[in-house]
Amino acid sequence: MQLGQVTHVIFDMDGLLLDTEGMYTVVQQKLASKFGKEFTWALKSKMMGLKAIEAARVLVSELDLEGQITPEQFLSDREEALDEMFPDAQLLPGAERLLRHLAACEVPFALATSSHLRHFNLKTTLHGDLFSLFDHRVTGDQISNGKPAPDIFLHAASLWQPPPAPSSCLVFEDAPSGVAAAKAAGMRCVMVPDSRLDRALCDGADQLLTSLESFDPEQWGLPPFPDAQPQQRPEA
Ligand SMILES: O=P(O)(O)OC[C@H](O)CO
Ligand SMILES: [Mg+2]
């Protein structure tokens, strides 16, 4: 089934290409428990994809921690543990195959992550070669308004010459805030959420996949994987 015709692709990073969301969860669970609070998936869903300070504000407010810790202190308290974990970040299934395929076919693709540059560098320690394939990499510290604002995706698209129309861009996202940002930018969006994310938060995207491994580029007018079976014609 044809879903669209795109020419440019923009990837989110955490939870989509890299298995780093679990690292945030472990560290934040620990910090929350110090205050006798529980770090739930409902709370995580509201924080995922946001710039760090925005996510910290959500946590402090949702856990009623005002007066006990500031968002800035929360970020500083979690930093050492994250810095230790990020350099071990692994790719999620299907990520490398898709990126190398797009590069081989000369499909333009860029990165748009809410992570700031220092975290981006730590998280990609084991994957420098793969992440050098992006035409450009936009990190959260380069834009003022984070997801769910459309700015990061519009900025990523504006760096191509000539810039593609938003409707020709396909965004891959794992977070509700990221899907909202992509749609606000007027772009098409494939969501690949964690299986624990509430399905009610997954209805904004144009396509919902359980893994990048099941992405079929042909459905979006992109070159097929070399080992793809020819698309079946509907029977007459
Ligand atoms: O999903 P990303 O790549 O925009 O990054 C998000 C944050 O760093 C953590 O949710
Ligand atoms: Mg993400």
PDB file of C-alpha atoms and ligand atoms in Angstrom:
ATOM      1  CA  MET A   1       0.000   0.000   0.000  1.00  0.00           C
ATOM      2  CA  GLN A   2       1.394   3.394  -1.034  1.00  0.00           C
ATOM      3  CA  LEU A   3       1.367   5.877   1.876  1.00  0.00           C
ATOM      4  CA  GLY A   4       3.086   8.828   0.262  1.00  0.00           C
ATOM      5  CA  GLN A   5       5.868  10.162  -1.892  1.00  0.00           C
ATOM      6  CA  VAL A   6       8.759  11.711   0.019  1.00  0.00           C
ATOM      7  CA  THR A   7      12.251  12.759  -1.009  1.00  0.00           C
ATOM      8  CA  HIS A   8      13.981  13.598   2.296  1.00  0.00           C
ATOM      9  CA  VAL A   9      14.110  11.778   5.629  1.00  0.00           C
ATOM     10  CA  ILE A  10      14.656  13.151   9.148  1.00  0.00           C
ATOM     11  CA  PHE A  11      15.427  10.869  12.091  1.00  0.00           C
ATOM     12  CA  ASP A  12      14.930  11.335  15.790  1.00  0.00           C
ATOM     13  CA  MET A  13      17.686   9.643  17.809  1.00  0.00           C
ATOM     14  CA  ASP A  14      16.870   8.568  21.392  1.00  0.00           C
ATOM     15  CA  GLY A  15      14.497   5.627  21.493  1.00  0.00           C
ATOM     16  CA  LEU A  16      14.389   5.484  17.683  1.00  0.00           C
ATOM     17  CA  LEU A  17      17.929   4.821  16.482  1.00  0.00           C
ATOM     18  CA  LEU A  18      19.647   4.396  19.850  1.00  0.00           C
ATOM     19  CA  ASP A  19      18.481   2.372  22.825  1.00  0.00           C
ATOM     20  CA  THR A  20      18.994   5.199  25.314  1.00  0.00           C
ATOM     21  CA  GLU A  21      15.478   5.786  26.687  1.00  0.00           C
ATOM     22  CA  GLY A  22      15.940   2.913  29.152  1.00  0.00           C
ATOM     23  CA  MET A  23      19.020   4.682  30.528  1.00  0.00           C
ATOM     24  CA  TYR A  24      16.975   7.788  31.333  1.00  0.00           C
ATOM     25  CA  THR A  25      14.336   5.574  32.939  1.00  0.00           C
ATOM     26  CA  VAL A  26      16.794   3.797  35.270  1.00  0.00           C
ATOM     27  CA  VAL A  27      18.384   7.042  36.454  1.00  0.00           C
ATOM     28  CA  GLN A  28      15.096   8.909  36.858  1.00  0.00           C
ATOM     29  CA  GLN A  29      13.478   6.015  38.699  1.00  0.00           C
ATOM     30  CA  LYS A  30      16.348   6.116  41.190  1.00  0.00           C
ATOM     31  CA  LEU A  31      16.070   9.875  41.703  1.00  0.00           C
ATOM     32  CA  ALA A  32      12.281   9.755  42.055  1.00  0.00           C
ATOM     33  CA  SER A  33      12.513   6.979  44.642  1.00  0.00           C
ATOM     34  CA  LYS A  34      14.822   9.138  46.778  1.00  0.00           C
ATOM     35  CA  PHE A  35      11.793  11.396  47.231  1.00  0.00           C
ATOM     36  CA  GLY A  36       9.487   8.433  47.813  1.00  0.00           C
ATOM     37  CA  LYS A  37       7.945   8.844  44.349  1.00  0.00           C
ATOM     38  CA  GLU A  38       7.328   6.453  41.490  1.00  0.00           C
ATOM     39  CA  PHE A  39       8.593   7.142  37.979  1.00  0.00           C
ATOM     40  CA  THR A  40       5.789   5.702  35.833  1.00  0.00           C
ATOM     41  CA  TRP A  41       5.392   5.175  32.093  1.00  0.00           C
ATOM     42  CA  ALA A  42       2.631   7.776  32.159  1.00  0.00           C
ATOM     43  CA  LEU A  43       5.178  10.325  33.385  1.00  0.00           C
ATOM     44  CA  LYS A  44       7.896   9.092  31.058  1.00  0.00           C
ATOM     45  CA  SER A  45       5.554   9.533  28.072  1.00  0.00           C
ATOM     46  CA  LYS A  46       5.206  13.219  28.923  1.00  0.00           C
ATOM     47  CA  MET A  47       8.982  13.716  29.162  1.00  0.00           C
ATOM     48  CA  MET A  48      10.212  11.699  26.174  1.00  0.00           C
ATOM     49  CA  GLY A  49      11.522  13.712  23.265  1.00  0.00           C
ATOM     50  CA  LEU A  50      11.608  17.017  25.167  1.00  0.00           C
ATOM     51  CA  LYS A  51      14.737  19.064  25.655  1.00  0.00           C
ATOM     52  CA  ALA A  52      16.372  18.202  28.985  1.00  0.00           C
ATOM     53  CA  ILE A  53      15.255  21.272  30.932  1.00  0.00           C
ATOM     54  CA  GLU A  54      11.667  20.970  29.668  1.00  0.00           C
ATOM     55  CA  ALA A  55      11.586  17.293  30.645  1.00  0.00           C
ATOM     56  CA  ALA A  56      12.978  18.157  34.085  1.00  0.00           C
ATOM     57  CA  ARG A  57      10.254  20.786  34.587  1.00  0.00           C
ATOM     58  CA  VAL A  58       7.593  18.202  33.742  1.00  0.00           C
ATOM     59  CA  LEU A  59       9.053  15.723  36.237  1.00  0.00           C
ATOM     60  CA  VAL A  60       9.316  18.218  39.099  1.00  0.00           C
ATOM     61  CA  SER A  61       5.766  19.413  38.536  1.00  0.00           C
ATOM     62  CA  GLU A  62       4.156  15.992  37.963  1.00  0.00           C
ATOM     63  CA  LEU A  63       5.834  14.483  41.026  1.00  0.00           C
ATOM     64  CA  ASP A  64       4.981  17.545  43.158  1.00  0.00           C
ATOM     65  CA  LEU A  65       8.611  18.134  43.968  1.00  0.00           C
ATOM     66  CA  GLU A  66       8.484  21.938  43.908  1.00  0.00           C
ATOM     67  CA  GLY A  67      10.353  23.250  46.932  1.00  0.00           C
ATOM     68  CA  GLN A  68      12.300  19.987  47.235  1.00  0.00           C
ATOM     69  CA  ILE A  69      14.348  20.101  44.035  1.00  0.00           C
ATOM     70  CA  THR A  70      14.600  22.481  41.097  1.00  0.00           C
ATOM     71  CA  PRO A  71      14.605  21.245  37.485  1.00  0.00           C
ATOM     72  CA  GLU A  72      18.188  22.481  37.180  1.00  0.00           C
ATOM     73  CA  GLN A  73      19.258  20.514  40.284  1.00  0.00           C
ATOM     74  CA  PHE A  74      17.473  17.432  38.994  1.00  0.00           C
ATOM     75  CA  LEU A  75      19.451  17.645  35.745  1.00  0.00           C
ATOM     76  CA  SER A  76      22.698  18.084  37.596  1.00  0.00           C
ATOM     77  CA  ASP A  77      21.917  15.161  39.955  1.00  0.00           C
ATOM     78  CA  ARG A  78      21.284  12.754  37.082  1.00  0.00           C
ATOM     79  CA  GLU A  79      24.264  13.828  34.968  1.00  0.00           C
ATOM     80  CA  GLU A  80      27.018  11.656  36.401  1.00  0.00           C
ATOM     81  CA  ALA A  81      25.017   8.437  36.035  1.00  0.00           C
ATOM     82  CA  LEU A  82      23.942   9.306  32.481  1.00  0.00           C
ATOM     83  CA  ASP A  83      27.490  10.201  31.480  1.00  0.00           C
ATOM     84  CA  GLU A  84      28.572   6.743  32.586  1.00  0.00           C
ATOM     85  CA  MET A  85      25.840   4.943  30.659  1.00  0.00           C
ATOM     86  CA  PHE A  86      25.622   6.871  27.378  1.00  0.00           C
ATOM     87  CA  PRO A  87      28.946   5.719  25.862  1.00  0.00           C
ATOM     88  CA  ASP A  88      27.576   2.137  25.837  1.00  0.00           C
ATOM     89  CA  ALA A  89      24.454   3.103  23.842  1.00  0.00           C
ATOM     90  CA  GLN A  90      23.489   0.442  21.305  1.00  0.00           C
ATOM     91  CA  LEU A  91      21.595   0.761  18.041  1.00  0.00           C
ATOM     92  CA  LEU A  92      17.962  -0.333  17.909  1.00  0.00           C
ATOM     93  CA  PRO A  93      16.976  -3.123  15.471  1.00  0.00           C
ATOM     94  CA  GLY A  94      16.721  -2.008  11.856  1.00  0.00           C
ATOM     95  CA  ALA A  95      18.449   1.359  12.373  1.00  0.00           C
ATOM     96  CA  GLU A  96      21.761   0.572  10.750  1.00  0.00           C
ATOM     97  CA  ARG A  97      20.243  -1.271   7.792  1.00  0.00           C
ATOM     98  CA  LEU A  98      17.900   1.637   7.018  1.00  0.00           C
ATOM     99  CA  LEU A  99      20.537   4.379   7.364  1.00  0.00           C
ATOM    100  CA  ARG A 100      23.060   2.497   5.217  1.00  0.00           C
ATOM    101  CA  HIS A 101      20.370   1.783   2.621  1.00  0.00           C
ATOM    102  CA  LEU A 102      19.369   5.454   2.335  1.00  0.00           C
ATOM    103  CA  ALA A 103      23.033   6.467   2.096  1.00  0.00           C
ATOM    104  CA  ALA A 104      23.705   3.862  -0.611  1.00  0.00           C
ATOM    105  CA  CYS A 105      20.715   5.142  -2.601  1.00  0.00           C
ATOM    106  CA  GLU A 106      21.719   8.785  -2.076  1.00  0.00           C
ATOM    107  CA  VAL A 107      18.442   9.654  -0.371  1.00  0.00           C
ATOM    108  CA  PRO A 108      19.081  12.836   1.669  1.00  0.00           C
ATOM    109  CA  PHE A 109      18.692  12.238   5.404  1.00  0.00           C
ATOM    110  CA  ALA A 110      19.320  14.311   8.536  1.00  0.00           C
ATOM    111  CA  LEU A 111      19.172  13.946  12.313  1.00  0.00           C
ATOM    112  CA  ALA A 112      16.978  16.053  14.619  1.00  0.00           C
ATOM    113  CA  THR A 113      17.487  15.117  18.245  1.00  0.00           C
ATOM    114  CA  SER A 114      16.447  17.008  21.365  1.00  0.00           C
ATOM    115  CA  SER A 115      19.657  15.793  22.984  1.00  0.00           C
ATOM    116  CA  HIS A 116      22.260  18.512  23.350  1.00  0.00           C
ATOM    117  CA  LEU A 117      25.598  18.184  21.588  1.00  0.00           C
ATOM    118  CA  ARG A 118      27.576  16.866  24.563  1.00  0.00           C
ATOM    119  CA  HIS A 119      25.076  14.042  25.125  1.00  0.00           C
ATOM    120  CA  PHE A 120      24.910  13.368  21.390  1.00  0.00           C
ATOM    121  CA  ASN A 121      28.682  12.883  21.353  1.00  0.00           C
ATOM    122  CA  LEU A 122      28.599  10.510  24.326  1.00  0.00           C
ATOM    123  CA  LYS A 123      25.676   8.479  22.976  1.00  0.00           C
ATOM    124  CA  THR A 124      27.290   7.994  19.577  1.00  0.00           C
ATOM    125  CA  THR A 125      30.670   6.914  20.973  1.00  0.00           C
ATOM    126  CA  LEU A 126      30.357   3.445  19.391  1.00  0.00           C
ATOM    127  CA  HIS A 127      28.670   4.651  16.202  1.00  0.00           C
ATOM    128  CA  GLY A 128      30.719   7.539  14.831  1.00  0.00           C
ATOM    129  CA  ASP A 129      30.934   5.973  11.389  1.00  0.00           C
ATOM    130  CA  LEU A 130      27.163   5.507  11.078  1.00  0.00           C
ATOM    131  CA  PHE A 131      26.252   8.941  12.428  1.00  0.00           C
ATOM    132  CA  SER A 132      28.699  10.587  10.008  1.00  0.00           C
ATOM    133  CA  LEU A 133      26.377   9.459   7.188  1.00  0.00           C
ATOM    134  CA  PHE A 134      23.766  12.138   8.015  1.00  0.00           C
ATOM    135  CA  ASP A 135      23.799  15.197   5.757  1.00  0.00           C
ATOM    136  CA  HIS A 136      23.471  17.257   8.919  1.00  0.00           C
ATOM    137  CA  ARG A 137      22.819  16.728  12.609  1.00  0.00           C
ATOM    138  CA  VAL A 138      20.629  19.158  14.540  1.00  0.00           C
ATOM    139  CA  THR A 139      20.855  18.907  18.328  1.00  0.00           C
ATOM    140  CA  GLY A 140      18.505  20.399  20.908  1.00  0.00           C
ATOM    141  CA  ASP A 141      20.927  23.150  21.918  1.00  0.00           C
ATOM    142  CA  GLN A 142      20.757  24.603  18.383  1.00  0.00           C
ATOM    143  CA  ILE A 143      17.077  25.551  18.632  1.00  0.00           C
ATOM    144  CA  SER A 144      15.080  27.593  21.154  1.00  0.00           C
ATOM    145  CA  ASN A 145      11.699  25.883  21.000  1.00  0.00           C
ATOM    146  CA  GLY A 146      11.962  22.136  21.493  1.00  0.00           C
ATOM    147  CA  LYS A 147       9.499  19.427  20.449  1.00  0.00           C
ATOM    148  CA  PRO A 148       6.452  19.494  20.302  1.00  0.00           C
ATOM    149  CA  ALA A 149       7.188  22.802  18.499  1.00  0.00           C
ATOM    150  CA  PRO A 150       7.971  22.178  14.818  1.00  0.00           C
ATOM    151  CA  ASP A 151      11.190  24.250  14.880  1.00  0.00           C
ATOM    152  CA  ILE A 152      13.762  21.447  15.045  1.00  0.00           C
ATOM    153  CA  PHE A 153      12.352  19.648  12.003  1.00  0.00           C
ATOM    154  CA  LEU A 154      11.852  22.870  10.018  1.00  0.00           C
ATOM    155  CA  HIS A 155      15.423  23.870  10.827  1.00  0.00           C
ATOM    156  CA  ALA A 156      16.751  20.447   9.777  1.00  0.00           C
ATOM    157  CA  ALA A 157      14.906  20.724   6.447  1.00  0.00           C
ATOM    158  CA  SER A 158      16.109  24.301   5.881  1.00  0.00           C
ATOM    159  CA  LEU A 159      19.735  23.115   5.889  1.00  0.00           C
ATOM    160  CA  TRP A 160      19.319  21.234   2.603  1.00  0.00           C
ATOM    161  CA  GLN A 161      19.903  23.255  -0.575  1.00  0.00           C
ATOM    162  CA  PRO A 162      17.370  23.667  -1.989  1.00  0.00           C
ATOM    163  CA  PRO A 163      15.171  23.047   1.077  1.00  0.00           C
ATOM    164  CA  PRO A 164      12.462  20.451   0.415  1.00  0.00           C
ATOM    165  CA  ALA A 165       8.789  21.223   0.989  1.00  0.00           C
ATOM    166  CA  PRO A 166       7.768  19.958   4.462  1.00  0.00           C
ATOM    167  CA  SER A 167       5.302  17.571   2.806  1.00  0.00           C
ATOM    168  CA  SER A 168       8.247  15.885   1.025  1.00  0.00           C
ATOM    169  CA  CYS A 169       9.950  15.111   4.349  1.00  0.00           C
ATOM    170  CA  LEU A 170       9.392  11.887   6.272  1.00  0.00           C
ATOM    171  CA  VAL A 171      10.147  12.043  10.001  1.00  0.00           C
ATOM    172  CA  PHE A 172      10.843   8.953  12.122  1.00  0.00           C
ATOM    173  CA  GLU A 173       9.931   9.378  15.786  1.00  0.00           C
ATOM    174  CA  ASP A 174       9.355   7.307  18.923  1.00  0.00           C
ATOM    175  CA  ALA A 175       7.853   9.989  21.186  1.00  0.00           C
ATOM    176  CA  PRO A 176       4.411  11.639  21.201  1.00  0.00           C
ATOM    177  CA  SER A 177       6.053  15.093  21.459  1.00  0.00           C
ATOM    178  CA  GLY A 178       8.177  14.296  18.403  1.00  0.00           C
ATOM    179  CA  VAL A 179       5.217  13.127  16.349  1.00  0.00           C
ATOM    180  CA  ALA A 180       3.350  16.314  17.287  1.00  0.00           C
ATOM    181  CA  ALA A 181       6.390  18.384  16.212  1.00  0.00           C
ATOM    182  CA  ALA A 182       6.631  16.608  12.859  1.00  0.00           C
ATOM    183  CA  LYS A 183       2.927  17.061  12.122  1.00  0.00           C
ATOM    184  CA  ALA A 184       3.068  20.720  13.218  1.00  0.00           C
ATOM    185  CA  ALA A 185       5.904  21.126  10.700  1.00  0.00           C
ATOM    186  CA  GLY A 186       3.599  19.795   7.957  1.00  0.00           C
ATOM    187  CA  MET A 187       5.725  16.677   7.508  1.00  0.00           C
ATOM    188  CA  ARG A 188       4.816  13.021   7.168  1.00  0.00           C
ATOM    189  CA  CYS A 189       5.623  10.864  10.189  1.00  0.00           C
ATOM    190  CA  VAL A 190       6.349   7.228  10.963  1.00  0.00           C
ATOM    191  CA  MET A 191       6.130   6.454  14.679  1.00  0.00           C
ATOM    192  CA  VAL A 192       8.068   3.545  16.177  1.00  0.00           C
ATOM    193  CA  PRO A 193       7.049   3.675  19.845  1.00  0.00           C
ATOM    194  CA  ASP A 194       8.243   1.553  22.738  1.00  0.00           C
ATOM    195  CA  SER A 195       5.745  -1.278  23.216  1.00  0.00           C
ATOM    196  CA  ARG A 196       5.033   0.024  26.749  1.00  0.00           C
ATOM    197  CA  LEU A 197       3.799   3.402  25.528  1.00  0.00           C
ATOM    198  CA  ASP A 198       0.033   3.834  25.884  1.00  0.00           C
ATOM    199  CA  ARG A 199      -1.483   3.189  22.431  1.00  0.00           C
ATOM    200  CA  ALA A 200      -3.814   6.164  22.948  1.00  0.00           C
ATOM    201  CA  LEU A 201      -0.695   8.346  22.590  1.00  0.00           C
ATOM    202  CA  CYS A 202       0.243   6.825  19.248  1.00  0.00           C
ATOM    203  CA  ASP A 203      -2.525   7.952  16.939  1.00  0.00           C
ATOM    204  CA  GLY A 204      -1.022  11.153  15.499  1.00  0.00           C
ATOM    205  CA  ALA A 205       1.430   9.576  13.068  1.00  0.00           C
ATOM    206  CA  ASP A 206       0.843   8.585   9.434  1.00  0.00           C
ATOM    207  CA  GLN A 207       2.223   5.109  10.080  1.00  0.00           C
ATOM    208  CA  LEU A 208       2.785   3.125  13.255  1.00  0.00           C
ATOM    209  CA  LEU A 209       5.469   0.417  13.300  1.00  0.00           C
ATOM    210  CA  THR A 210       6.625  -1.924  16.042  1.00  0.00           C
ATOM    211  CA  SER A 211      10.225  -1.783  14.785  1.00  0.00           C
ATOM    212  CA  LEU A 212      12.324  -0.016  12.162  1.00  0.00           C
ATOM    213  CA  GLU A 213      12.898  -3.513  10.783  1.00  0.00           C
ATOM    214  CA  SER A 214       9.382  -3.543   9.400  1.00  0.00           C
ATOM    215  CA  PHE A 215       9.728  -0.248   7.486  1.00  0.00           C
ATOM    216  CA  ASP A 216       9.108  -0.630   3.761  1.00  0.00           C
ATOM    217  CA  PRO A 217      10.703   2.316   1.886  1.00  0.00           C
ATOM    218  CA  GLU A 218       8.591   1.628  -1.216  1.00  0.00           C
ATOM    219  CA  GLN A 219       5.425   2.622   0.648  1.00  0.00           C
ATOM    220  CA  TRP A 220       6.869   6.148   0.801  1.00  0.00           C
ATOM    221  CA  GLY A 221       8.242   6.291  -2.737  1.00  0.00           C
ATOM    222  CA  LEU A 222      11.798   5.584  -1.554  1.00  0.00           C
ATOM    223  CA  PRO A 223      14.114   3.006  -3.184  1.00  0.00           C
ATOM    224  CA  PRO A 224      13.336  -0.566  -2.066  1.00  0.00           C
ATOM    225  CA  PHE A 225      15.787  -2.585  -0.001  1.00  0.00           C
ATOM    226  CA  PRO A 226      17.930  -4.679  -2.386  1.00  0.00           C
ATOM    227  CA  ASP A 227      16.525  -7.904  -0.903  1.00  0.00           C
ATOM    228  CA  ALA A 228      12.864  -6.743  -0.994  1.00  0.00           C
ATOM    229  CA  GLN A 229      10.268  -8.951  -2.670  1.00  0.00           C
ATOM    230  CA  PRO A 230       8.540  -7.174  -5.585  1.00  0.00           C
ATOM    231  CA  GLN A 231       5.353  -5.418  -4.395  1.00  0.00           C
ATOM    232  CA  GLN A 232       2.290  -7.610  -4.976  1.00  0.00           C
ATOM    233  CA  ARG A 233      -0.345  -6.237  -7.317  1.00  0.00           C
ATOM    234  CA  PRO A 234      -3.924  -6.458  -6.031  1.00  0.00           C
ATOM    235  CA  GLU A 235      -5.687  -9.362  -7.712  1.00  0.00           C
ATOM    236  CA  ALA A 236      -8.005  -8.442 -10.595  1.00  0.00           C
TER     237      ALA A 236
HETATM  238  O1  LIG B   1      14.374  11.500  21.189  1.00  0.00           O
HETATM  239  P1  LIG B   1      15.359  12.578  20.963  1.00  0.00           P
HETATM  240  O2  LIG B   1      16.545  12.118  20.119  1.00  0.00           O
HETATM  241  O3  LIG B   1      14.773  13.851  20.427  1.00  0.00           O
HETATM  242  O4  LIG B   1      16.013  12.956  22.385  1.00  0.00           O
HETATM  243  C1  LIG B   1      15.158  13.037  23.488  1.00  0.00           C
HETATM  244  C2  LIG B   1      15.777  13.154  24.831  1.00  0.00           C
HETATM  245  O5  LIG B   1      17.140  13.291  24.835  1.00  0.00           O
HETATM  246  C3  LIG B   1      15.317  12.082  25.790  1.00  0.00           C
HETATM  247  O6  LIG B   1      13.957  11.786  25.695  1.00  0.00           O
HETATM  248 MG    MG B   2      13.141   9.977  20.644  1.00  0.00          MG
END
